[in-house]
CSV table of C-alpha atoms in Angstrom, one decimal:
chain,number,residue,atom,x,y,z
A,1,UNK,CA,33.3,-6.3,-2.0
A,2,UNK,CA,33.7,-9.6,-4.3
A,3,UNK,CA,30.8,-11.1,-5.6
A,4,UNK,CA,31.7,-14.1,-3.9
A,5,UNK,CA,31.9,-12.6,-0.2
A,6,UNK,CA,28.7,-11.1,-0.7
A,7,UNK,CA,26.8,-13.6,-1.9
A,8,UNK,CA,27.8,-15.6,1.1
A,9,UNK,CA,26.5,-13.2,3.3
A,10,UNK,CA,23.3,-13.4,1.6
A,11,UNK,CA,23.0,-17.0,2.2
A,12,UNK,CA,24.1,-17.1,6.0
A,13,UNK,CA,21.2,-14.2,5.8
A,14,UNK,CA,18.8,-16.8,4.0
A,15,UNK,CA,19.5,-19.5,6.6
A,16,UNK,CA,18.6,-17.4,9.6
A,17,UNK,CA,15.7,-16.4,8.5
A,18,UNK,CA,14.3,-19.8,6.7
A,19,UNK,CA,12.3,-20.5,9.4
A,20,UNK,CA,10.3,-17.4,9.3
A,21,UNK,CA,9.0,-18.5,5.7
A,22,UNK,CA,6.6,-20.8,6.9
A,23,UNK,CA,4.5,-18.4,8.4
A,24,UNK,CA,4.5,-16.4,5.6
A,25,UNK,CA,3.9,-19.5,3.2
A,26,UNK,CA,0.3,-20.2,5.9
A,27,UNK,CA,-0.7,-16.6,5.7
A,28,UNK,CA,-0.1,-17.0,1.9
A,29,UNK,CA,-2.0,-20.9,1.5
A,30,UNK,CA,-4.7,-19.0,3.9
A,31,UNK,CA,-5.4,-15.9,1.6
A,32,UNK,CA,-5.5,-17.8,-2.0
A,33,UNK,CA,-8.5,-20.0,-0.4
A,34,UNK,CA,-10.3,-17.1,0.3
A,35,UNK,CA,-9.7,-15.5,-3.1
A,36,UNK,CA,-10.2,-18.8,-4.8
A,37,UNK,CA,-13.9,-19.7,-2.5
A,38,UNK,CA,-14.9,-15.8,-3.8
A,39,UNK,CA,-14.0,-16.6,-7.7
A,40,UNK,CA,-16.1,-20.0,-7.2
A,41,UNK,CA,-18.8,-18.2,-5.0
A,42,UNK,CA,-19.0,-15.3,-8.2
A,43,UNK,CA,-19.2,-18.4,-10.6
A,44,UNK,CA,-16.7,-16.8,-13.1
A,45,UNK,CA,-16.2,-17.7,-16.4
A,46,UNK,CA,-14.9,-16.6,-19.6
A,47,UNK,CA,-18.2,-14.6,-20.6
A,48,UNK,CA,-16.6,-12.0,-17.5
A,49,UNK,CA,-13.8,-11.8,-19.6
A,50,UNK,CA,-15.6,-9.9,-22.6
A,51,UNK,CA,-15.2,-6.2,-22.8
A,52,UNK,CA,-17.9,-3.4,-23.9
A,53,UNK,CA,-17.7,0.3,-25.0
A,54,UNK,CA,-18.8,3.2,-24.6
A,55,UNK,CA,-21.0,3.5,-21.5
A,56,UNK,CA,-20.1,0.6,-20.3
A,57,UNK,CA,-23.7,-0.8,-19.6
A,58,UNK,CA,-24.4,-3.7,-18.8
A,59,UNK,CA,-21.1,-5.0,-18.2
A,60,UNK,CA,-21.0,-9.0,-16.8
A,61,UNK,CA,-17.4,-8.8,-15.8
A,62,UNK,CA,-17.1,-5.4,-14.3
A,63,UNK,CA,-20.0,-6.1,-11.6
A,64,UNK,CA,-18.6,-9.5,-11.0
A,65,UNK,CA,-14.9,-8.2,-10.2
A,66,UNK,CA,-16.6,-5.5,-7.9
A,67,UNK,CA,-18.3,-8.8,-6.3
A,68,UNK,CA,-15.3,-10.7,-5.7
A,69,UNK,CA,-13.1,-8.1,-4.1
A,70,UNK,CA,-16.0,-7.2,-2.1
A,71,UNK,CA,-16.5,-11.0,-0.9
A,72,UNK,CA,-12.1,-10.9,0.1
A,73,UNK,CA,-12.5,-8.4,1.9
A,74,UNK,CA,-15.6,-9.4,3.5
A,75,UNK,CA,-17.9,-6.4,3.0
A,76,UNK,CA,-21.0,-5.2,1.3
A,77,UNK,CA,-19.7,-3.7,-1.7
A,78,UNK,CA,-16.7,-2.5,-3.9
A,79,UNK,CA,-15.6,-0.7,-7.0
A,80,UNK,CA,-12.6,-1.6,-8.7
A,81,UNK,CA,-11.3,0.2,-11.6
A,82,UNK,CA,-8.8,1.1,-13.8
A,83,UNK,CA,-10.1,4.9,-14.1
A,84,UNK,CA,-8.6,5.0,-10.3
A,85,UNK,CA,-5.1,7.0,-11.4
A,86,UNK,CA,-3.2,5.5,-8.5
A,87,UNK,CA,-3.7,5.0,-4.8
A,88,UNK,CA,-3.5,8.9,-3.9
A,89,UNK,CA,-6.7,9.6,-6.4
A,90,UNK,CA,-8.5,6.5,-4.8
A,91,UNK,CA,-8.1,7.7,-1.7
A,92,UNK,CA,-8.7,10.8,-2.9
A,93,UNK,CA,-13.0,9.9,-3.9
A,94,UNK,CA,-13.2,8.4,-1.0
A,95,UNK,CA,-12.2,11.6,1.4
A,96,UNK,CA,-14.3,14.1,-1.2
A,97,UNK,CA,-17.0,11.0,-1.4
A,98,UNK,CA,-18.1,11.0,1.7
A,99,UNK,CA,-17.0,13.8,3.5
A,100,UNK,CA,-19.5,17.2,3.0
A,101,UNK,CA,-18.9,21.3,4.4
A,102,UNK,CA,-18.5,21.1,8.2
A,103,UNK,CA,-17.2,17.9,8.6
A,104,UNK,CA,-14.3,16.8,10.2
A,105,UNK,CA,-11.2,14.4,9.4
A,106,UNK,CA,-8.7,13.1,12.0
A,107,UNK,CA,-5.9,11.3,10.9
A,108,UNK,CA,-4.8,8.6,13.1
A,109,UNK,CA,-1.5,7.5,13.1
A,110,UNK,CA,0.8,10.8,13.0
A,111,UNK,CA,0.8,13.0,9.6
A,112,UNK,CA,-0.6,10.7,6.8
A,113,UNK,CA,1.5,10.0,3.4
A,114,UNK,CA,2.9,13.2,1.6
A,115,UNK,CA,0.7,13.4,-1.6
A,116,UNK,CA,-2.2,13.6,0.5
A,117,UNK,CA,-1.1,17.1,2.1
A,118,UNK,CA,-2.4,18.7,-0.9
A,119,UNK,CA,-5.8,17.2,-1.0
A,120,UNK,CA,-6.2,18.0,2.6
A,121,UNK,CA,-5.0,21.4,2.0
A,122,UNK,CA,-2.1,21.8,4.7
A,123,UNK,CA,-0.4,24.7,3.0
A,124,UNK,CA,-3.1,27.4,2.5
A,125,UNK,CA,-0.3,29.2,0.5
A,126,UNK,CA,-0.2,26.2,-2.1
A,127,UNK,CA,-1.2,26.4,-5.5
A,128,UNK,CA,-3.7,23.9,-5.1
A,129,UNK,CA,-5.3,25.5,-1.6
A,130,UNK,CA,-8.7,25.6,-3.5
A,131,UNK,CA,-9.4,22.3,-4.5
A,132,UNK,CA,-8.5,21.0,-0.9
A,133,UNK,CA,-10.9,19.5,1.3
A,134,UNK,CA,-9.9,22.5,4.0
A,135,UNK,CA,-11.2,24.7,1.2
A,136,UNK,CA,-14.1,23.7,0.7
A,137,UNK,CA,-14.5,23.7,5.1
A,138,UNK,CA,-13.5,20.3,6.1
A,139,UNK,CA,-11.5,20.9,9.3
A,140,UNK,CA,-8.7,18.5,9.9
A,141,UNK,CA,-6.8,17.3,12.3
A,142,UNK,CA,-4.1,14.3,13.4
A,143,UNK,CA,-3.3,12.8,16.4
A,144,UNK,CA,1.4,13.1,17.3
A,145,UNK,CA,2.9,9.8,17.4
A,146,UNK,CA,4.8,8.9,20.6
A,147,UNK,CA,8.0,8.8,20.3
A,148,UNK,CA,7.4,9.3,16.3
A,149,UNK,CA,6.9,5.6,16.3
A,150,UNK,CA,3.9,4.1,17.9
A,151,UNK,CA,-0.2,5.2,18.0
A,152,UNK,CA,-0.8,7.1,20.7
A,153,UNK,CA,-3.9,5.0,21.3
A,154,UNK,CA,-4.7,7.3,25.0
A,155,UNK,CA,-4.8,10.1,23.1
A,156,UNK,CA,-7.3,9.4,20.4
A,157,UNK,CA,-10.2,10.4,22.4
A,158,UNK,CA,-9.1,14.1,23.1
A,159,UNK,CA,-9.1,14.2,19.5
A,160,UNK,CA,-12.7,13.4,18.2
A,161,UNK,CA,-15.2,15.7,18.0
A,162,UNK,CA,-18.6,16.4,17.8
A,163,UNK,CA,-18.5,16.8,14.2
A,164,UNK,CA,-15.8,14.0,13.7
A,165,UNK,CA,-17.1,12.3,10.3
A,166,UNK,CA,-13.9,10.2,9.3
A,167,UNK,CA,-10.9,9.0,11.1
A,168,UNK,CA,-8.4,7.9,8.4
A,169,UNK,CA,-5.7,5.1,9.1
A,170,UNK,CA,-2.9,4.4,7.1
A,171,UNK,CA,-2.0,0.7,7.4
A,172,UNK,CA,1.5,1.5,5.7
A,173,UNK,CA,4.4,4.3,7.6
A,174,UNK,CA,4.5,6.0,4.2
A,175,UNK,CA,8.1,8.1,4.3
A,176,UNK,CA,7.9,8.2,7.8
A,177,UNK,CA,9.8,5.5,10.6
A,178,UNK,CA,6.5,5.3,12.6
A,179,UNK,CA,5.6,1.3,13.0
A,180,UNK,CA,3.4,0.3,10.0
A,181,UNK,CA,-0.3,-1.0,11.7
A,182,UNK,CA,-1.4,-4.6,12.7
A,183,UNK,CA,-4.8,-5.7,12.3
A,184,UNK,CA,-4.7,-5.7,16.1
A,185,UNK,CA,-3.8,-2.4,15.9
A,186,UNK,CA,-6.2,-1.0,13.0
A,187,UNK,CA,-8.7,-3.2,15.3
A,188,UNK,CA,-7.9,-1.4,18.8
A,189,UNK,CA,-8.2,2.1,17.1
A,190,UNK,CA,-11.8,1.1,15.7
A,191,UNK,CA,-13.4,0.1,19.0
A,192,UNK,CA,-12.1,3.2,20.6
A,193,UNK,CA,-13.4,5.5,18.0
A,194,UNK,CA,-16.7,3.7,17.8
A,195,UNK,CA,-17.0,3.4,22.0
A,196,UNK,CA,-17.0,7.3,21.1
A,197,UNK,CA,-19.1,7.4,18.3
A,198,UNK,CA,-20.5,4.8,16.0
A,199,UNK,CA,-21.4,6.8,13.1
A,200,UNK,CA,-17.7,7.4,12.8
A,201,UNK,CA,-16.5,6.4,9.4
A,202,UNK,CA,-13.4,4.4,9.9
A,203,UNK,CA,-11.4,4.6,6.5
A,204,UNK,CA,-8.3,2.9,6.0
A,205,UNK,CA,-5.8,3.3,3.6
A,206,UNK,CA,-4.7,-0.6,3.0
A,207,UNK,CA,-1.9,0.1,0.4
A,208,UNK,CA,1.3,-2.1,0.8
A,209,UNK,CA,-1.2,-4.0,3.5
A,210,UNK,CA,-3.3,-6.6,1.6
A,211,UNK,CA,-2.6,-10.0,2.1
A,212,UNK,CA,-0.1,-9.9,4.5
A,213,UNK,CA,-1.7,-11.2,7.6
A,214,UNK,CA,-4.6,-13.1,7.2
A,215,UNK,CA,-7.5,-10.7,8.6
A,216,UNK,CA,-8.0,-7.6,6.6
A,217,UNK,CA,-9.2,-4.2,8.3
A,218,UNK,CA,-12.6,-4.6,7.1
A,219,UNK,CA,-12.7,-7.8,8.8
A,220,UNK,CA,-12.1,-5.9,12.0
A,221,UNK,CA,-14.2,-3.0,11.7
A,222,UNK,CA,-13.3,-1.0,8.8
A,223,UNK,CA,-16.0,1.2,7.0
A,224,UNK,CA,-14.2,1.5,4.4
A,225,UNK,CA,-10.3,0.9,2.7
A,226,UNK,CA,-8.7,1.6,-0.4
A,227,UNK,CA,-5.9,0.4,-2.4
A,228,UNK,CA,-3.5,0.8,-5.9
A,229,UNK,CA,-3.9,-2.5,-8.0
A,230,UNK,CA,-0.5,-1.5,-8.9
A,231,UNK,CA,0.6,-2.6,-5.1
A,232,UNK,CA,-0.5,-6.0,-3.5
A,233,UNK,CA,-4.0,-6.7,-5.0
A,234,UNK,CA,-3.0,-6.4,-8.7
A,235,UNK,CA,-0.2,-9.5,-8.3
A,236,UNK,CA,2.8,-7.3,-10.6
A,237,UNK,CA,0.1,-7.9,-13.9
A,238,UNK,CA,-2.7,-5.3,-13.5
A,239,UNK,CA,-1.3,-2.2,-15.9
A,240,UNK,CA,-3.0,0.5,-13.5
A,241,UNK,CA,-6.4,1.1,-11.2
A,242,UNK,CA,-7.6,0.8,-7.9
A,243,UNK,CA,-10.3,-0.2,-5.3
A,244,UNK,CA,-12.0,0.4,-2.5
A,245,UNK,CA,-14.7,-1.6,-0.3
A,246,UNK,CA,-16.7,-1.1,2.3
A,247,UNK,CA,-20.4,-0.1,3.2
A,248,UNK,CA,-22.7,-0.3,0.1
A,249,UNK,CA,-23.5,3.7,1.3
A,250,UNK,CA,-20.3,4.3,1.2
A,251,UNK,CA,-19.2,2.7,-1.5
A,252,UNK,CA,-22.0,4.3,-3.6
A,253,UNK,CA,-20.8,7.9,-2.2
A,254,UNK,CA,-17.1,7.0,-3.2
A,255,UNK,CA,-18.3,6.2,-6.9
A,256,UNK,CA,-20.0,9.3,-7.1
A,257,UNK,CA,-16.8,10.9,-6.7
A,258,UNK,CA,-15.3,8.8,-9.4
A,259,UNK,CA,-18.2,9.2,-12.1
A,260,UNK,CA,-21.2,11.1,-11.7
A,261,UNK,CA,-24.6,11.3,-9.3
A,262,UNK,CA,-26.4,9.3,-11.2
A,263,UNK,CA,-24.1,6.6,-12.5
A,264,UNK,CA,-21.9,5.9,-9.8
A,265,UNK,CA,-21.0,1.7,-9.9
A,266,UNK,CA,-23.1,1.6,-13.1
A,267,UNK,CA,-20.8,3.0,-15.7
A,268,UNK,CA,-17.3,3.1,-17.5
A,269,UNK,CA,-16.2,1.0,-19.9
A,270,UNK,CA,-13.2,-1.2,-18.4
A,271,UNK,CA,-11.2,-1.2,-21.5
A,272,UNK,CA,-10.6,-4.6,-21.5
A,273,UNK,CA,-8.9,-5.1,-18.2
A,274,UNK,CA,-11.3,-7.5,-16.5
A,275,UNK,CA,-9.6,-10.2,-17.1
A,276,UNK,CA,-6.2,-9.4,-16.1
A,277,UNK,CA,-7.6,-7.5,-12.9
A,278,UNK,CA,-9.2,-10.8,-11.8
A,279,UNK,CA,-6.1,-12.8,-12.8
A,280,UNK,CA,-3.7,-10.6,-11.2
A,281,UNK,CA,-6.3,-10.9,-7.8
A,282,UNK,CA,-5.7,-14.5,-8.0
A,283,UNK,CA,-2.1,-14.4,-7.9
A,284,UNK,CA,-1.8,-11.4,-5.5
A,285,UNK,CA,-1.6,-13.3,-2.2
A,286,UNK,CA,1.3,-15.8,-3.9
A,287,UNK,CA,3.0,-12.4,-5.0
A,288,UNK,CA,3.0,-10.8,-2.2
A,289,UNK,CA,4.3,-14.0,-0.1
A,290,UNK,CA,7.5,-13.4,-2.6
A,291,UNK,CA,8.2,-10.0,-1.5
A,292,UNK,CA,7.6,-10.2,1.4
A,293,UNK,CA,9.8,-13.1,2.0
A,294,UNK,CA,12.3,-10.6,-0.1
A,295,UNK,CA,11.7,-8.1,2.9
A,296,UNK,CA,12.9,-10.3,6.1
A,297,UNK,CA,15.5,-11.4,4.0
A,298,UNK,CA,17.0,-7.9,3.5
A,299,UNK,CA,16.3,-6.9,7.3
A,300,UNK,CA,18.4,-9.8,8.2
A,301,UNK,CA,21.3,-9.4,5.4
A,302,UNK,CA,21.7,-5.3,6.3
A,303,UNK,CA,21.2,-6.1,10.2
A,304,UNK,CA,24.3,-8.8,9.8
A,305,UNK,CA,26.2,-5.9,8.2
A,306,UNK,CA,25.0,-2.8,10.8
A,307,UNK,CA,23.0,-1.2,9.0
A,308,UNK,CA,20.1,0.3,10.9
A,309,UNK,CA,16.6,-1.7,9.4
A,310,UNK,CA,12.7,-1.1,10.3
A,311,UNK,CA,10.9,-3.7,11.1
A,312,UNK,CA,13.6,-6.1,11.9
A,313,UNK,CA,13.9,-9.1,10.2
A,314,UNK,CA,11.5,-11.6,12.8
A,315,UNK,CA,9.1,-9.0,13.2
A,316,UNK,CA,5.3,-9.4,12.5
A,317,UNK,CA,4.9,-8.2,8.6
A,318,UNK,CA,2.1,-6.0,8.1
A,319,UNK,CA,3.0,-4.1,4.9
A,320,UNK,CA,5.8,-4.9,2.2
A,321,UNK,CA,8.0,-2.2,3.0
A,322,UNK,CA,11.7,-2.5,4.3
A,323,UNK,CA,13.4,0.7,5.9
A,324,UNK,CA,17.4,1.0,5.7
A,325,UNK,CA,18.6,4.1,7.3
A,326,UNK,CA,22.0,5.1,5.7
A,327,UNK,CA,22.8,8.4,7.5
A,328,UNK,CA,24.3,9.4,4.8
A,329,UNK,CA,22.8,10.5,0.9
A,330,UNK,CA,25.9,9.0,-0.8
A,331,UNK,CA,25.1,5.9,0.5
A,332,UNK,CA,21.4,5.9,0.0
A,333,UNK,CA,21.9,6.9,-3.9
A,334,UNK,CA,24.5,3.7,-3.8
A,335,UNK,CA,21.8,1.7,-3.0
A,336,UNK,CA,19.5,2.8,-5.5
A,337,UNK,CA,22.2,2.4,-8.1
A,338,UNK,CA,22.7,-1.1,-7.8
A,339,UNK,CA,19.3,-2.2,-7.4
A,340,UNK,CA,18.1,-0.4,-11.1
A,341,UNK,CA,21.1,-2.2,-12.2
A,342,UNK,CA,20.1,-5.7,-11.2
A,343,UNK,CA,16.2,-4.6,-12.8
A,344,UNK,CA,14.8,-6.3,-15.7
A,345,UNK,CA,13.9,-3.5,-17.2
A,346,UNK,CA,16.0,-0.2,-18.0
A,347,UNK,CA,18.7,-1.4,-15.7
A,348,UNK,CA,21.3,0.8,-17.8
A,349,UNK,CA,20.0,3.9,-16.1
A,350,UNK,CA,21.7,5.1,-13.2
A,351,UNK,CA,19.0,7.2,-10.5
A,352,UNK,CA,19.4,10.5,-9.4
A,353,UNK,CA,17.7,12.9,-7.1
A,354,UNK,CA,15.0,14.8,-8.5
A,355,UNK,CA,11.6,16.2,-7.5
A,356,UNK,CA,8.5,14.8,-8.0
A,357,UNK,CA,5.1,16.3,-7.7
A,358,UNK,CA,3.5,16.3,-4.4
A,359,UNK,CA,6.2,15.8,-2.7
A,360,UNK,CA,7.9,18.6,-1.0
A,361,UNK,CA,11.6,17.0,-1.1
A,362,UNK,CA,13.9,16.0,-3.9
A,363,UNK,CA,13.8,11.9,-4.2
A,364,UNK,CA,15.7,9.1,-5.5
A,365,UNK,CA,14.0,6.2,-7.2
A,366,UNK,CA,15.2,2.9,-8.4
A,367,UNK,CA,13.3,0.1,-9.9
A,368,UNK,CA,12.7,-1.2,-13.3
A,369,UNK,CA,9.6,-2.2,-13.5
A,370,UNK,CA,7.2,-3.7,-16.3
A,371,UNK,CA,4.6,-1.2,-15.4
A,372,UNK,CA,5.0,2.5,-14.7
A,373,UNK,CA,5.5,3.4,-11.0
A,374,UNK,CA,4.7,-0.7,-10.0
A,375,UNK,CA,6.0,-0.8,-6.3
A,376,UNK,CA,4.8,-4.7,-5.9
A,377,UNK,CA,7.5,-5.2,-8.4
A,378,UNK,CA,10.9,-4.6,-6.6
A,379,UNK,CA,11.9,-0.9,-6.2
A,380,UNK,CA,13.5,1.2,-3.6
A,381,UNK,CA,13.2,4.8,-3.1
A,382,UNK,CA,13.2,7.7,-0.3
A,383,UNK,CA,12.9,11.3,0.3
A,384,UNK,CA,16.5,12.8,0.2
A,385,UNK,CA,16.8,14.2,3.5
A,386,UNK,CA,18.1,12.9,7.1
A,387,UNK,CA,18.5,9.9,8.2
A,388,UNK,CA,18.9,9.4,4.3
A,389,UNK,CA,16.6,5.8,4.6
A,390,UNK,CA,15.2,4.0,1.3
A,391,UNK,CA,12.1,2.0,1.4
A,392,UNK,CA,12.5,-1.0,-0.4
A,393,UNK,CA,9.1,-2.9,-1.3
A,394,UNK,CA,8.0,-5.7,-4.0
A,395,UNK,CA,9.6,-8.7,-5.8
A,396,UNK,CA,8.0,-11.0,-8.1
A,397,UNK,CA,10.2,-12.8,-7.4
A,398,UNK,CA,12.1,-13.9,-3.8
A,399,UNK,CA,15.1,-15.0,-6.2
A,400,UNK,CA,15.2,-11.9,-7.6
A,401,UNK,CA,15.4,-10.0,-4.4
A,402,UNK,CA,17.8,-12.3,-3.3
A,403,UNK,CA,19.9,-11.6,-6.5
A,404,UNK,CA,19.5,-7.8,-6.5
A,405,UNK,CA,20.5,-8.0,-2.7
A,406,UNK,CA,24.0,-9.3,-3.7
A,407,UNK,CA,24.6,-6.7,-6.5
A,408,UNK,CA,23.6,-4.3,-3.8
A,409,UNK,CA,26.4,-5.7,-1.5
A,410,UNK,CA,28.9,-5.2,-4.1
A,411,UNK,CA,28.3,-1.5,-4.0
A,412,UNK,CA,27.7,-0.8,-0.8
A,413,UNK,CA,30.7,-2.7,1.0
């Protein structure tokens, strides 16, 4: 397809869907006066900026960051860190943190995302078996989808048991097609698990979710959620990390997990990311308004061209991820192709299938990004297997979607 001709298809794309921007540009106005009122609340200043060593004692701007996220998302407390590897290992000290020997975890929402099958311990035959939570004699359990799409809310009840300690909820469909989760929803599964049982912790796993809608699942119940700083909350600046908030208890138990007994929120020097972690909170709800603009506007450009696309394009937006089922693998690597082309970064290399730990099938990955693995940044990727879909996220920038959407035109059609 000519440049041209595609680029025309973008725009008739763009006009359909310009009225669907200003809901996203309220939910966007919405969330930076909440973030702003929590940095004035906090009272910070450039002393929170400073960095220490070492232990990290005493540190202004560490306990102040841990304030502000915990005043977003409306709870009693939160750790926010760099030493968090990536989303996987926060949610990680938050299942080990808090769940003990005899417990039991239900997953909500169908099977959760694939790098967590090892740390619940799925495959006894894997090499990792012994540092699962199953192990160590967590049982586990997870209640089907219907129709591999939607919660089966009915069903939840048949599924708790006596010693039910944690129900986990991920917010985002991971590499599945199951509906990602409203607030309503995440709201609606909370009251029925805690009709059941109020000592239920109700975790969440908020990645790809933050500042979508306006409510987040801690303001509708939520014990406890987690996310990767290099997703929504670290607005495309924060190099890596994590966070998660909740119940000071909680909380407390999580950073445990992290550290020590003994130190939990009280330690580790922040190598001098305060700053940038607050700054990049700042800017996270304008951020993620770009991509997510970037998302409805690629639902509409591949529904206008036949494509199969999940959520459609003037659906309610509850994560930043775009599903575009190709049926086919050649077509799916196309895709990849031309987006790493029209990256800033590295777009001379060309993406190929290849496996990546903790996943069980080979994958394709596009997306030159300014920090490592960045998917608030635009990338695409997906498991190579049927129906061959890629899950597009991120975008600094909507013009840069919008550009990369054209180039992607030109090599698909």
């Amino acid at each position: 397809m000519e440049e041209q001709k595609a680029r025309q298809i973008v725009n008739e794309a763009q006009a359909q869907v310009n009225h669907l921007f200003q809901k996203i540009d309220e939910i966007a106005e919405y969330n930076q006066m909440k973030v702003l009122k929590a940095f004035q609340k906090n009272k910070i200043g450039e002393e929170h900026f400073y960095t220490v060593t070492g232990y990290g004692h005493d540190d202004l701007g560490r306990e102040a960051l841990d304030n502000v996220f915990a005043d977003v998302f409306n709870t009693d407390a939160a750790i926010v860190r760099p030493h968090f590897v990536s989303g996987t290992h926060t949610i990680a000290c938050a299942l080990f943190g808090v769940l003990r020997p005899g417990d039991a975890l239900l997953s909500i929402a169908g099977a959760p995302y694939d790098t967590l099958d090892e740390i619940i311990g799925k495959n006894e035959n894997c090499e990792y078996y012994n540092c699962s939570l199953k192990s160590m004699g967590v049982e586990y359990d997870e209640v089907p989808l219907l129709n591999d799409m939607d919660v089966d809310f009915n069903s939840i009840p048949k599924y708790i048991k006596p010693n039910t300690k944690m129900v986990t909820i991920q917010r985002s469909r991971g590499y599945s097609l199951r509906n990602s989760l409203t607030i309503d929803d995440i709201e609606k599964i909370i009251k029925i698990v805690k009709d059941i049982n109020p000592n239920i912790v109700c975790f969440v796993d908020n990645c790809y979710g933050e500042f979508t809608q306006k409510d987040e699942p801690t303001d509708v119940g939520a014990d406890l959620i987690a996310g990767s700083l290099i997703k929504n909350p670290g607005g495309g600046i924060v190099e890596a990390g994590g966070y998660l908030a909740g119940r000071k208890d909680l909380i407390e138990m999580c950073a445990r997990r992290l550290t020590a007994p003994g130190i939990g929120t009280e330690g580790g020097a922040m190598f001098n990311q305060t700053r940038v972690m607050l700054q990049g909170f700042f800017m996270a709800p304008s951020v993620v308004s770009y991509a997510v603009k970037g998302a409805v506007l690629a639902a509409k450009v591949f529904e206008n061209t036949g494509f199969k696309t999940h959520p459609l394009s003037d659906a309610v937006r509850c994560d930043l991820i775009q599903t575009i089922k190709f049926e086919e693998q050649k077509a799916q690597e196309a895709f990849c192709r031309a987006l790493q082309k029209y990256s800033p970064v590295e777009s001379y290399l060309t993406p190929i299938p290849d496996g990546v730990p903790g996943y069980e099938d080979k994958l394709i990955m596009a997306g030159g990004s300014f920090i490592e693995g960045s998917t608030i940044e635009l990338s695409a990727d997906g498991p190579c297997r049927p129906p061959y879909a890629v899950y597009m996220q991120g975008g600094l920038s909507y013009f840069h979607v919008k550009l990369a959407l054209v180039g992607i035109l030109e090599e698909l059609l």
